[in-house]
Short mmCIF file of C-alpha atoms in Angstrom, two decimals:
data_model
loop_
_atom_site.label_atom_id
_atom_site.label_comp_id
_atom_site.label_asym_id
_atom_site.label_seq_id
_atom_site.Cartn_x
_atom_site.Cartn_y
_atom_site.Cartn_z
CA UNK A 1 -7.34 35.90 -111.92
CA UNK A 2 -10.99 35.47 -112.37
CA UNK A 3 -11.78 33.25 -115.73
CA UNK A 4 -15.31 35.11 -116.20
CA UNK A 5 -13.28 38.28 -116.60
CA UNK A 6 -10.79 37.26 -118.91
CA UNK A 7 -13.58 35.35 -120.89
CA UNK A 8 -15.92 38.30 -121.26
CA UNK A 9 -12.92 40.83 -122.36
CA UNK A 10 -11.23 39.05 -124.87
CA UNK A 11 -12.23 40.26 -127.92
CA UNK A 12 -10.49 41.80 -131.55
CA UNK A 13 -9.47 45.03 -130.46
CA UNK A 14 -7.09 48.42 -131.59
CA UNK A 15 -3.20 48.13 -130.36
CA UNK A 16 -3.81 52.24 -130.28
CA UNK A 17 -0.75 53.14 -131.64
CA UNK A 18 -3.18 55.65 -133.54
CA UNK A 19 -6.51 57.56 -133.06
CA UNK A 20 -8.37 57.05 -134.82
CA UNK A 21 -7.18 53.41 -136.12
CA UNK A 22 -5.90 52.95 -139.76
CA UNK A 23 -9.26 50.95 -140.98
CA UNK A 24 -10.79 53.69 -139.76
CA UNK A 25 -9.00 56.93 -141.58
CA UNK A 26 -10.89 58.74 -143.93
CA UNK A 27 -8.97 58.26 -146.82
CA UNK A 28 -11.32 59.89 -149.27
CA UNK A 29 -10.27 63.61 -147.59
CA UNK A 30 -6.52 62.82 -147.59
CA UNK A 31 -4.34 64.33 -150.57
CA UNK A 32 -0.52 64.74 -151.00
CA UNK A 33 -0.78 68.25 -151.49
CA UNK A 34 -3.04 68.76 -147.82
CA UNK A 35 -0.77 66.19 -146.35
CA UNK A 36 2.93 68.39 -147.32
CA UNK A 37 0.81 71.73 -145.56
CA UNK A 38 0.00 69.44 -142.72
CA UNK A 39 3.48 68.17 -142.05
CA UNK A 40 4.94 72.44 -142.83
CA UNK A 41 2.35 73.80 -140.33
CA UNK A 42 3.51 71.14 -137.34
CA UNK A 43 6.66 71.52 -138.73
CA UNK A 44 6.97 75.10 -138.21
CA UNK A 45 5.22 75.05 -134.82
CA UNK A 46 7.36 72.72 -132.96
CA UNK A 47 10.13 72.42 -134.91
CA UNK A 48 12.61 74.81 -132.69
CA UNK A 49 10.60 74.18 -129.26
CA UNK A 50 11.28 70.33 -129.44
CA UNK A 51 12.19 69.00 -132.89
CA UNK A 52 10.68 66.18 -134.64
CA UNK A 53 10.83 62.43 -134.79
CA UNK A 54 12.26 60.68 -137.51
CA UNK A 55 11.10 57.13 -137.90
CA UNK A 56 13.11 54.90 -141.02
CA UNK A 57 11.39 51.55 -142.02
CA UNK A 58 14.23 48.89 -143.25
CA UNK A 59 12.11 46.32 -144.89
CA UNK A 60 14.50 43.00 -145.65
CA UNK A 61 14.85 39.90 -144.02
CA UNK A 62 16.85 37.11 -144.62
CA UNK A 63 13.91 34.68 -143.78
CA UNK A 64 10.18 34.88 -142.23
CA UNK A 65 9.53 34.83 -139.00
CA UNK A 66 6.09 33.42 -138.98
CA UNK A 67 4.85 35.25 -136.04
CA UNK A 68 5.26 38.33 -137.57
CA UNK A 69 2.69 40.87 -138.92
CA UNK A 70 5.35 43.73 -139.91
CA UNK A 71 5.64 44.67 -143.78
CA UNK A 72 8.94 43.12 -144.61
CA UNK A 73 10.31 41.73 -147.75
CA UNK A 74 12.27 38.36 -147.96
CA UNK A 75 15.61 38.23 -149.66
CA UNK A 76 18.80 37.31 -148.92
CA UNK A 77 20.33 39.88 -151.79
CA UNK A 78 22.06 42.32 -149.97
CA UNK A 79 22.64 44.62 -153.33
CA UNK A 80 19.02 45.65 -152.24
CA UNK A 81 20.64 47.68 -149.60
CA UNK A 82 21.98 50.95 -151.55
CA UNK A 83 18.58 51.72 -153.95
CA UNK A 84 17.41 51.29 -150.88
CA UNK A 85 19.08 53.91 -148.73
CA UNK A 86 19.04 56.40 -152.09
CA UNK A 87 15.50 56.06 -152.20
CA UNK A 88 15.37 57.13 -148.66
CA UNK A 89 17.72 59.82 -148.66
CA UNK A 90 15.32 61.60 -151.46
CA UNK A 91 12.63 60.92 -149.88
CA UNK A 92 14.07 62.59 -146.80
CA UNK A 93 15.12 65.76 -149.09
CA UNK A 94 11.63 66.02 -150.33
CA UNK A 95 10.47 66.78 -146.96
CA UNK A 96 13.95 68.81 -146.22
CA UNK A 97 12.81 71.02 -149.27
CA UNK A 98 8.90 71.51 -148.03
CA UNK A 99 10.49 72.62 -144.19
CA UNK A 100 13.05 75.52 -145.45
CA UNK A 101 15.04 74.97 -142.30
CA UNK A 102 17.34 72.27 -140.77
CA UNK A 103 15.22 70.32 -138.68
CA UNK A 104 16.10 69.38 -135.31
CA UNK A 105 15.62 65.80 -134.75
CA UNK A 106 15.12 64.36 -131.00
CA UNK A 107 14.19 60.52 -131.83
CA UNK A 108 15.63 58.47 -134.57
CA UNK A 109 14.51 54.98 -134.59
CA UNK A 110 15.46 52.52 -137.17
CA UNK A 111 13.03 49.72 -137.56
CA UNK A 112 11.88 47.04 -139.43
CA UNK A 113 11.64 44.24 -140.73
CA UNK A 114 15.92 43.67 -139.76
CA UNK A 115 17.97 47.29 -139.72
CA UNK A 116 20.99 44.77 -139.19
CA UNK A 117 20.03 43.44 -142.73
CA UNK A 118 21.98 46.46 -144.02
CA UNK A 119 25.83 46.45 -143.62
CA UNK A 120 27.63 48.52 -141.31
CA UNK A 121 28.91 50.37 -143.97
CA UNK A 122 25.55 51.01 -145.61
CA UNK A 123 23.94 52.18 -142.00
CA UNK A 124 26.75 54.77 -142.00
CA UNK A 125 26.63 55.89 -145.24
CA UNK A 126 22.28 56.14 -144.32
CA UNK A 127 22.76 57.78 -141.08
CA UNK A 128 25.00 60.57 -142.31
CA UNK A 129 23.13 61.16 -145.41
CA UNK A 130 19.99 61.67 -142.63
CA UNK A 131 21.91 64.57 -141.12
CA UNK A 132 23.51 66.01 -144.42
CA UNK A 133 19.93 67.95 -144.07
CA UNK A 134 19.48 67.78 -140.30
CA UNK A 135 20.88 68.72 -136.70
CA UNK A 136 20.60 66.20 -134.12
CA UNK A 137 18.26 68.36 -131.27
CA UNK A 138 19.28 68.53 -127.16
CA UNK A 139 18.63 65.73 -125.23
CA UNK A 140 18.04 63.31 -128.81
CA UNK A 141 17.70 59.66 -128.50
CA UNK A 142 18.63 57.15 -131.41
CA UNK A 143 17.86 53.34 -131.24
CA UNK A 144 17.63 50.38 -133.80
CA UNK A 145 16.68 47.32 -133.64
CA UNK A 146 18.85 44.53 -133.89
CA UNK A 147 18.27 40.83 -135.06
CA UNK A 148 20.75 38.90 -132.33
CA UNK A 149 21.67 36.42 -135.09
CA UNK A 150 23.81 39.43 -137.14
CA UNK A 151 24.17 42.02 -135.20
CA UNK A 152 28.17 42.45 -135.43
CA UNK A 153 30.52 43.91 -133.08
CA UNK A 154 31.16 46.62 -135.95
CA UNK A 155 27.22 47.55 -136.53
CA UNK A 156 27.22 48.10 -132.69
CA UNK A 157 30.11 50.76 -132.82
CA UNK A 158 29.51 52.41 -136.20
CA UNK A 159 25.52 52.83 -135.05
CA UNK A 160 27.48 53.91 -131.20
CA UNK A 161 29.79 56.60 -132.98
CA UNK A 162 27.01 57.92 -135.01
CA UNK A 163 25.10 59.09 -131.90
CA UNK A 164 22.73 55.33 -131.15
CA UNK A 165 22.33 54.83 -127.37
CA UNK A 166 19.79 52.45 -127.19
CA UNK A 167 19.45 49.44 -128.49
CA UNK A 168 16.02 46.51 -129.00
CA UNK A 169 16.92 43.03 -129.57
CA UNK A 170 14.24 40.72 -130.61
CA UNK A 171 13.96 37.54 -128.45
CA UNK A 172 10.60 36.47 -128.67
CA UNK A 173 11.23 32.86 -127.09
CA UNK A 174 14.00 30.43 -125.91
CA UNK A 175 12.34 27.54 -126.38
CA UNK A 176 13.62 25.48 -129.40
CA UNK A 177 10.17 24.04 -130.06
CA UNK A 178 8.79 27.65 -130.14
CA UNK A 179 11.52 28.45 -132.11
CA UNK A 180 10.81 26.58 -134.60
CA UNK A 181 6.96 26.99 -135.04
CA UNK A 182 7.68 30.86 -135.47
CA UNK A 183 10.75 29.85 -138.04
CA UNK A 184 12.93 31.65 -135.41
CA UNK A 185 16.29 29.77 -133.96
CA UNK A 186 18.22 32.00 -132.08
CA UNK A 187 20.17 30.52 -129.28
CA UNK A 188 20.60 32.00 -126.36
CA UNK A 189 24.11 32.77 -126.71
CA UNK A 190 23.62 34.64 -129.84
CA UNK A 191 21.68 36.71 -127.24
CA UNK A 192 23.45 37.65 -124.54
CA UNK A 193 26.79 37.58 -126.95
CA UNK A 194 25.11 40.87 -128.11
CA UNK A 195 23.85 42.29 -125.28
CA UNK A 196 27.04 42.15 -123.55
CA UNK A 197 28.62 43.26 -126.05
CA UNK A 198 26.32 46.61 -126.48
CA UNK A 199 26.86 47.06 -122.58
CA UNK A 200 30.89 47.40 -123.39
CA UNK A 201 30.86 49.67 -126.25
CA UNK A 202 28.36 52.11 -123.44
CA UNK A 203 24.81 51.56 -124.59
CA UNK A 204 22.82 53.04 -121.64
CA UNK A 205 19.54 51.48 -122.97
CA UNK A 206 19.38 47.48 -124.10
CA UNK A 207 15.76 46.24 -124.61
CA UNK A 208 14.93 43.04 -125.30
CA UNK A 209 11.37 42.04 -127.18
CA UNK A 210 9.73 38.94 -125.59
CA UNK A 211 6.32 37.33 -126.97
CA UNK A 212 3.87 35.79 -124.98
CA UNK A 213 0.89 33.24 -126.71
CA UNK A 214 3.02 31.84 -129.32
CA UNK A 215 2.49 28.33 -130.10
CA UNK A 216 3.56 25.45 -127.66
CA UNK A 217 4.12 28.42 -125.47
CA UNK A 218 3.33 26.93 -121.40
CA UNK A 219 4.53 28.19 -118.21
CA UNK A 220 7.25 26.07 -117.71
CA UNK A 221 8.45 27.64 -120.97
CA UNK A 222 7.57 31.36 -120.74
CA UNK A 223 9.13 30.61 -116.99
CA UNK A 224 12.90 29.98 -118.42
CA UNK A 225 12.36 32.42 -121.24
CA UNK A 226 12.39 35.04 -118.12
CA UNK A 227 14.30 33.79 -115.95
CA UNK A 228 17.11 33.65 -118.83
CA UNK A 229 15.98 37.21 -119.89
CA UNK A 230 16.38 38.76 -116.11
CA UNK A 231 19.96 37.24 -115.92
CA UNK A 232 21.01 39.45 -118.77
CA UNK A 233 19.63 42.49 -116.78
CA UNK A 234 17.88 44.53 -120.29
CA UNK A 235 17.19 48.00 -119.06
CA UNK A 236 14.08 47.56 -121.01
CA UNK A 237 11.71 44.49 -121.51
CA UNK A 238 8.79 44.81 -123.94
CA UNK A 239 6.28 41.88 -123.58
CA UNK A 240 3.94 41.79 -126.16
CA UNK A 241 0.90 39.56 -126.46
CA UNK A 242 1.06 37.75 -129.96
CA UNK A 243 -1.24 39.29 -132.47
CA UNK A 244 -2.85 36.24 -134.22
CA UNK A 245 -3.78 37.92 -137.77
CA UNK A 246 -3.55 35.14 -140.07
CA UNK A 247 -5.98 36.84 -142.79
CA UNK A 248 -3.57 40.31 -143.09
CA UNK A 249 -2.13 39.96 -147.29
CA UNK A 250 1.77 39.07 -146.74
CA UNK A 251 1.68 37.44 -142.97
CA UNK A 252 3.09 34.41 -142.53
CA UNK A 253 0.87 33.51 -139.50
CA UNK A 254 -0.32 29.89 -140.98
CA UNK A 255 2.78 27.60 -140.49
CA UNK A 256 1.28 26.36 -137.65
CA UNK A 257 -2.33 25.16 -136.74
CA UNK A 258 -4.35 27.39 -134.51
CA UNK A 259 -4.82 24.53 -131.59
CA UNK A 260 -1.30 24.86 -130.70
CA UNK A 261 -2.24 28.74 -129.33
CA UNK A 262 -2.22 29.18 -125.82
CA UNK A 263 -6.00 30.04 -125.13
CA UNK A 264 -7.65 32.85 -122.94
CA UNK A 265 -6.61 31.89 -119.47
CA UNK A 266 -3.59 30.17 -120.14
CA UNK A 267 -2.22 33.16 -122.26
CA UNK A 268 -3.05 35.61 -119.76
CA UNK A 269 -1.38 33.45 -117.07
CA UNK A 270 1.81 33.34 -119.24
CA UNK A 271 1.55 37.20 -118.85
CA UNK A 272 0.74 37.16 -115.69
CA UNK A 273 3.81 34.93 -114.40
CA UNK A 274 6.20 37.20 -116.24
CA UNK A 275 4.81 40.21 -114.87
CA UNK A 276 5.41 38.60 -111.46
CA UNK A 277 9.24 37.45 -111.70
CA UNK A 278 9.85 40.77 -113.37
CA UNK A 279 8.52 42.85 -110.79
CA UNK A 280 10.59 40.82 -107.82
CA UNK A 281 13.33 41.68 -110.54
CA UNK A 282 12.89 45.35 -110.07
CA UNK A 283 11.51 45.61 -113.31
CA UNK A 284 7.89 48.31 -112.91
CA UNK A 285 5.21 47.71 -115.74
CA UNK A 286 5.02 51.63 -118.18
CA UNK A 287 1.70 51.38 -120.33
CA UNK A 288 0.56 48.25 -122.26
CA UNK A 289 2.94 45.28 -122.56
CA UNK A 290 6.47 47.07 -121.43
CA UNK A 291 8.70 47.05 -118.21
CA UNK A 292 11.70 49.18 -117.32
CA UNK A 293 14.50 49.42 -114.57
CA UNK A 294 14.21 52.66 -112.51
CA UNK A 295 17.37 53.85 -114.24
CA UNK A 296 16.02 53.73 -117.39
CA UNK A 297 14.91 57.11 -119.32
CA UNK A 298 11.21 55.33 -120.10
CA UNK A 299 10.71 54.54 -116.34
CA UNK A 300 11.76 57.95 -115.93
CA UNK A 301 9.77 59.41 -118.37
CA UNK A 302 6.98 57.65 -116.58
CA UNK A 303 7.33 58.40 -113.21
CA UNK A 304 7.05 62.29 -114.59
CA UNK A 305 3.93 61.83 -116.84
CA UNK A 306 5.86 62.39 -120.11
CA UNK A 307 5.72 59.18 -121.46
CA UNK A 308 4.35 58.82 -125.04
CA UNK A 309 3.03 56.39 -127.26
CA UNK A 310 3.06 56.58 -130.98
CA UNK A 311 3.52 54.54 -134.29
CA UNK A 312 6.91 53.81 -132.78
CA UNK A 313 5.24 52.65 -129.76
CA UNK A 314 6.33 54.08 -125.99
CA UNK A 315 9.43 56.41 -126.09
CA UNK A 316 10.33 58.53 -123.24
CA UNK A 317 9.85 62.25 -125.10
CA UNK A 318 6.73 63.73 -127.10
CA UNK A 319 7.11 65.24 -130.53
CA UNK A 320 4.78 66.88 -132.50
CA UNK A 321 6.06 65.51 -135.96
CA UNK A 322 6.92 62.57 -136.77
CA UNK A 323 8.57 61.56 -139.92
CA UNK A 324 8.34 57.84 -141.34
CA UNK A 325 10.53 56.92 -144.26
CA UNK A 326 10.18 54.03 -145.99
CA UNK A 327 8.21 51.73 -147.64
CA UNK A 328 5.05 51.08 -145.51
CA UNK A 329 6.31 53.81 -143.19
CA UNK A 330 3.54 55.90 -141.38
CA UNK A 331 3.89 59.71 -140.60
CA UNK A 332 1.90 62.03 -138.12
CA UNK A 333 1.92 65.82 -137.77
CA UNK A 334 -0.63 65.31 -135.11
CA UNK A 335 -3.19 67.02 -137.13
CA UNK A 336 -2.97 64.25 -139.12
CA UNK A 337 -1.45 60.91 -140.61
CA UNK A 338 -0.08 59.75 -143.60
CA UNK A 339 1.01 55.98 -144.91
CA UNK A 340 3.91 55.48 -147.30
CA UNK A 341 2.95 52.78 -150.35
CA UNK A 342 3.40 49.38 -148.92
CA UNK A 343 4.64 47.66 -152.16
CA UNK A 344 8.55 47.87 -152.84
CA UNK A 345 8.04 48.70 -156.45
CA UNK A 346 5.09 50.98 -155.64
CA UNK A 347 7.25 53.41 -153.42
CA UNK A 348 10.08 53.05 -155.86
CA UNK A 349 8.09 54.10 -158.52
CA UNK A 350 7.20 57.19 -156.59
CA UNK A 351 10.67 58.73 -155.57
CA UNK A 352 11.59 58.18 -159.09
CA UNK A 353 8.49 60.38 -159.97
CA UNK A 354 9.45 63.27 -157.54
CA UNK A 355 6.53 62.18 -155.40
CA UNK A 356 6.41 61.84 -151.76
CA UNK A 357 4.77 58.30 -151.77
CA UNK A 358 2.15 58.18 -149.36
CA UNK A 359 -0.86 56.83 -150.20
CA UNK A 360 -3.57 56.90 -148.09
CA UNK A 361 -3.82 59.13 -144.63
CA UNK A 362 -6.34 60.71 -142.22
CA UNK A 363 -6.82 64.37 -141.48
CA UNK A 364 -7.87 64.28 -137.88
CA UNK A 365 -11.25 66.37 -136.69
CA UNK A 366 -11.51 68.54 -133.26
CA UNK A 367 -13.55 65.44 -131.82
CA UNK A 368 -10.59 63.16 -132.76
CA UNK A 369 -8.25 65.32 -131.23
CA UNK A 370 -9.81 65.21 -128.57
CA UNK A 371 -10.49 61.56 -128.24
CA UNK A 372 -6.94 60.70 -129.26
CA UNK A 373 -5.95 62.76 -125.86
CA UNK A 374 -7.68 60.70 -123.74
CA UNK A 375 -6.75 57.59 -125.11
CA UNK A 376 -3.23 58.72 -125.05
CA UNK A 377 -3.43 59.36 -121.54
CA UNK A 378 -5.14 55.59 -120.78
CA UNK A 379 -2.44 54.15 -122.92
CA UNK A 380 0.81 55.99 -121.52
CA UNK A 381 -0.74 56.79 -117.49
CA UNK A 382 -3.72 54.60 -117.15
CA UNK A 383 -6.05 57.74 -116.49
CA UNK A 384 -7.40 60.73 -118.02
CA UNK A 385 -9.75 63.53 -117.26
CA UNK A 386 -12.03 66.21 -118.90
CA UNK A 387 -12.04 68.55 -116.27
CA UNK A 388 -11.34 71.66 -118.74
CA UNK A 389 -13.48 72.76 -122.12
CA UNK A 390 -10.77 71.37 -124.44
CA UNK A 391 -10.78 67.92 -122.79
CA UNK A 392 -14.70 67.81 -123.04
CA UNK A 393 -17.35 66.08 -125.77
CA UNK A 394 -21.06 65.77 -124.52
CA UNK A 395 -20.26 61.68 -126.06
CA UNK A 396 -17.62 61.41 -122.78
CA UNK A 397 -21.03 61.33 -120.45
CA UNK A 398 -22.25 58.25 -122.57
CA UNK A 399 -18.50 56.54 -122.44
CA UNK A 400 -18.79 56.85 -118.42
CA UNK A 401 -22.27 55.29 -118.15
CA UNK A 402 -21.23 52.57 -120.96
CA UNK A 403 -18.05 51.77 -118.58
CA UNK A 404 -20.02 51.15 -115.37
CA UNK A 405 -19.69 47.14 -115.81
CA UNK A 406 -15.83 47.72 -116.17
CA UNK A 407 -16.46 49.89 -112.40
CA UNK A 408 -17.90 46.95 -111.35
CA UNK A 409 -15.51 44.30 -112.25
CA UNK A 410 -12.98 46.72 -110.60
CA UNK A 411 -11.09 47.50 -113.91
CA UNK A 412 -11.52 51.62 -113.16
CA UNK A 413 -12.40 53.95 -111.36
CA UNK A 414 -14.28 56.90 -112.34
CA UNK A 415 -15.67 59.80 -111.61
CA UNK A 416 -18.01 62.84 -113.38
CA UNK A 417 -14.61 64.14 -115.26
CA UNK A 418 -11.95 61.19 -114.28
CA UNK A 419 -11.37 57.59 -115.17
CA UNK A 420 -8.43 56.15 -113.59
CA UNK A 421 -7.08 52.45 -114.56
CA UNK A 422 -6.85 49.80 -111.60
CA UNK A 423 -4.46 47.23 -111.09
CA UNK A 424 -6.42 44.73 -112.18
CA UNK A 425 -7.72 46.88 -114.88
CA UNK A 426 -3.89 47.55 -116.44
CA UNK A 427 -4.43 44.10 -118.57
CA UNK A 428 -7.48 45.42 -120.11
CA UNK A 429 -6.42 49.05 -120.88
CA UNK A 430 -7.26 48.06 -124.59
CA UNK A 431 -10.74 47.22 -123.80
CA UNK A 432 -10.74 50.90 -121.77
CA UNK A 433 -9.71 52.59 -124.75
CA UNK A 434 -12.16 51.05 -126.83
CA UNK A 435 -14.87 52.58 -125.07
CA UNK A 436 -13.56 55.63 -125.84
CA UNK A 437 -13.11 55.27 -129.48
CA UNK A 438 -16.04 57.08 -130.74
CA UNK A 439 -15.41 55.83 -134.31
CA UNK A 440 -15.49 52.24 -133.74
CA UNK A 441 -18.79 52.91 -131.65
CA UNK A 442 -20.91 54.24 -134.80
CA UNK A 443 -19.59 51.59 -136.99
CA UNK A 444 -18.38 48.49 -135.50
CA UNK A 445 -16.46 46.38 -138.11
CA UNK A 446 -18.26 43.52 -139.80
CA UNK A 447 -15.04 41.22 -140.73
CA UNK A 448 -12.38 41.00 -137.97
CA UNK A 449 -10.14 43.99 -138.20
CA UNK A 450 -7.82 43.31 -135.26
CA UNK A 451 -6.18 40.68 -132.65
CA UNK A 452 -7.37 39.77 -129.74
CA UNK A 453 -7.04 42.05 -126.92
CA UNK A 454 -5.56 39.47 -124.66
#
């Protein structure tokens, strides 16, 4: 690993979960009304060819995990849980009531904040409520995440019974210092308690969310974080690089002083060590940040150029719609996006008004659409061509001659109508993508907007 390189590419740059990015949506064309006819016309078009996504945002949290940038809320009242769900379940029979029909749903995820905040009981009771309205498509694929510390035996099976097969249990660390920077303890018996558990009742996916550049991270650390990690054999591993976003309203990113981040080389080294015991593990890197055993559907998914990234991040089917419920909870009917209100009482306020509560969104042009192709095809295959009209913008010849540094440093490859991603370049697909994001090159930010890339 060269230092120059790592130096010169570590800037604040887009996770690309979106194109174009949410500071860059132009809110002042969105509406409710343009947003419901956005979400019936993709809803109508795909609906019956491959059903839809549906994406449920579980806010609470018993206490803050300080490396986190999610929209949670802190409480450790559990009578939260049923407005919650009711609030939901309208919300979801607004948008039952705008699509006619029963929708087909392939993908259910449950996120958060902690979906094992909510009882058993109360994840039932949401889950069948869901598909009161709805039919669960061929092929489907439910997951949740699950907070080792309380994930029960019983929220296992109920989530099992109601259709669940895989599973994402966030790690982040072993290492009790760590641990306790990010306000985090989690043994790692509470760990693979779960895991094994999950693997009895039958689920055929079990993830596990690792986090490299947290404080007092080194490589003797990250090195028995993995090493524990491979001996509980996750069909999945996601290693993310630590978003440092300390100024974001609501993160809890400054219990802990920014000297004790591992810097530039040494974080890319943790990454790069990990990457290295994993692969001798069997474990092959999919996209940005995430690693899969051959048997797994995402590795699958890969290997036959299906694999697709969205606000969910990397699942191993495409859908048109997608569906977020929720507070915070983002929605995209590929023509365009829409966020839910972010405040609790705000997107209260709004199901008791008969309102679909989104609040801001971003109608996407025939430029974006095209752009957000090719970056979707960096992010999820680490290439992407123009060799047809519809893949084509008379910008892509100025990307190619802005990217011939990156030929140099041997990050790509490239020809007149293909860019293809080396292996040394797979660290710095983020900086790749950025060079295609047309709307961050007419108006670069002017506070920081976003982490740094490595």
């Amino acid at each position: 690993m060269e230092t120059s390189i790592v130096q010169k590419y570590n800037v604040p740059g887009p996770r690309y979960t979106s194109y174009p990015t949410v500071p860059y949506w132009d809110n002042g064309n969105f509406s409710e009304q343009i947003w419901k006819e956005s979400a019936i016309r993709s809803f109508k078009e795909s609906n019956t060819k491959e059903g839809i996504s549906l994406y449920i945002h579980l806010p609470f949290c018993e206490s803050m995990c300080t490396f986190c940038g999610c929209n949670k809320r802190i409480t450790k009242r559990h009578e939260t849980e049923i407005p919650y769900i009711n609030a939901i379940l309208k919300e979801w029979a607004m948008y039952r009531s705008l699509f006619k029909t029963r929708p087909l749903i392939k993908e259910l995820h449950l996120g958060g904040g902690t979906p094992t905040f909510f009882s058993p009981e109360n994840l039932k009771k949401l889950i069948n409520g869901i598909f009161e309205l709805a039919i669960a498509a061929p092929g489907y694929e439910f997951s949740f995440e699950g907070h080792p510390n309380n994930t029960t035996r019983e929220h296992l099976q109920v989530l099992y019974n109601l259709g669940f097969r895989r599973v994402s249990f966030g790690v982040q660390d072993y290492d009790e210092t760590v641990q306790k920077a990010i306000n985090r303890i989690q043994p790692y018996s509470n760990v693979a308690n779960v895991t094994l558990m999950a693997r009895e009742i039958g689920y055929t996916s079990i993830s596990h969310d690792l986090v490299f550049g947290l404080p007092f991270q080194s490589i003797e650390t990250m090195v028995d974080t993995i090493e524990k990690t491979k001996a509980l054999e996750p069909d999945r591993i996601a290693f993310y690089s630590y978003a440092h976003t300390p100024w974001m309203k609501g993160n809890g990113q400054r219990g802990y002083d920014e000297n004790n981040l591992p810097k530039d080389e040494v974080k890319r080294r943790l990454y790069e060590i990990g990457k290295m015991i994993l692969n001798k593990e069997g474990y092959h890197e999919l996209g940005m940040d995430h690693f899969a055993l051959k048997s797994d559907s995402l590795y699958q998914s890969y290997q036959q150029g299906s694999m697709h990234r969205n606000f969910m991040g990397y699942s191993s089917s495409k859908t048109q719609l997608m569906i977020g419920l929720g507070v915070s909870a983002i929605s995209d009917s590929w023509y365009g996006f829409a966020q839910n209100e972010k405040n609790l009482e705000d997107y209260y306020m709004r199901i008791e008004d008969n309102e679909l509560p989104v609040y801001r969104g971003h109608f996407l042009t025939a430029e974006d659409l095209i752009i957000r192709k090719h970056i979707l095809n960096l992010m999820c295959n680490f290439e992407t061509s123009w060799c047809n009209e519809n893949e084509f913008l008379p910008d892509l010849l100025e990307i190619v001659l802005s990217l011939e540094e990156m030929k140099n440093d041997e990050l790509i490859e490239f020809s007149k109508d293909h860019i293809k991603v080396t292996e040394k370049g797979k660290p710095y697909v983020r900086n790749i993508c950025m060079a295609f994001d047309l709307r961050m090159r007419r108006k670069l930010p002017n506070t920081q907007l976003f982490s740094m890339v490595i």
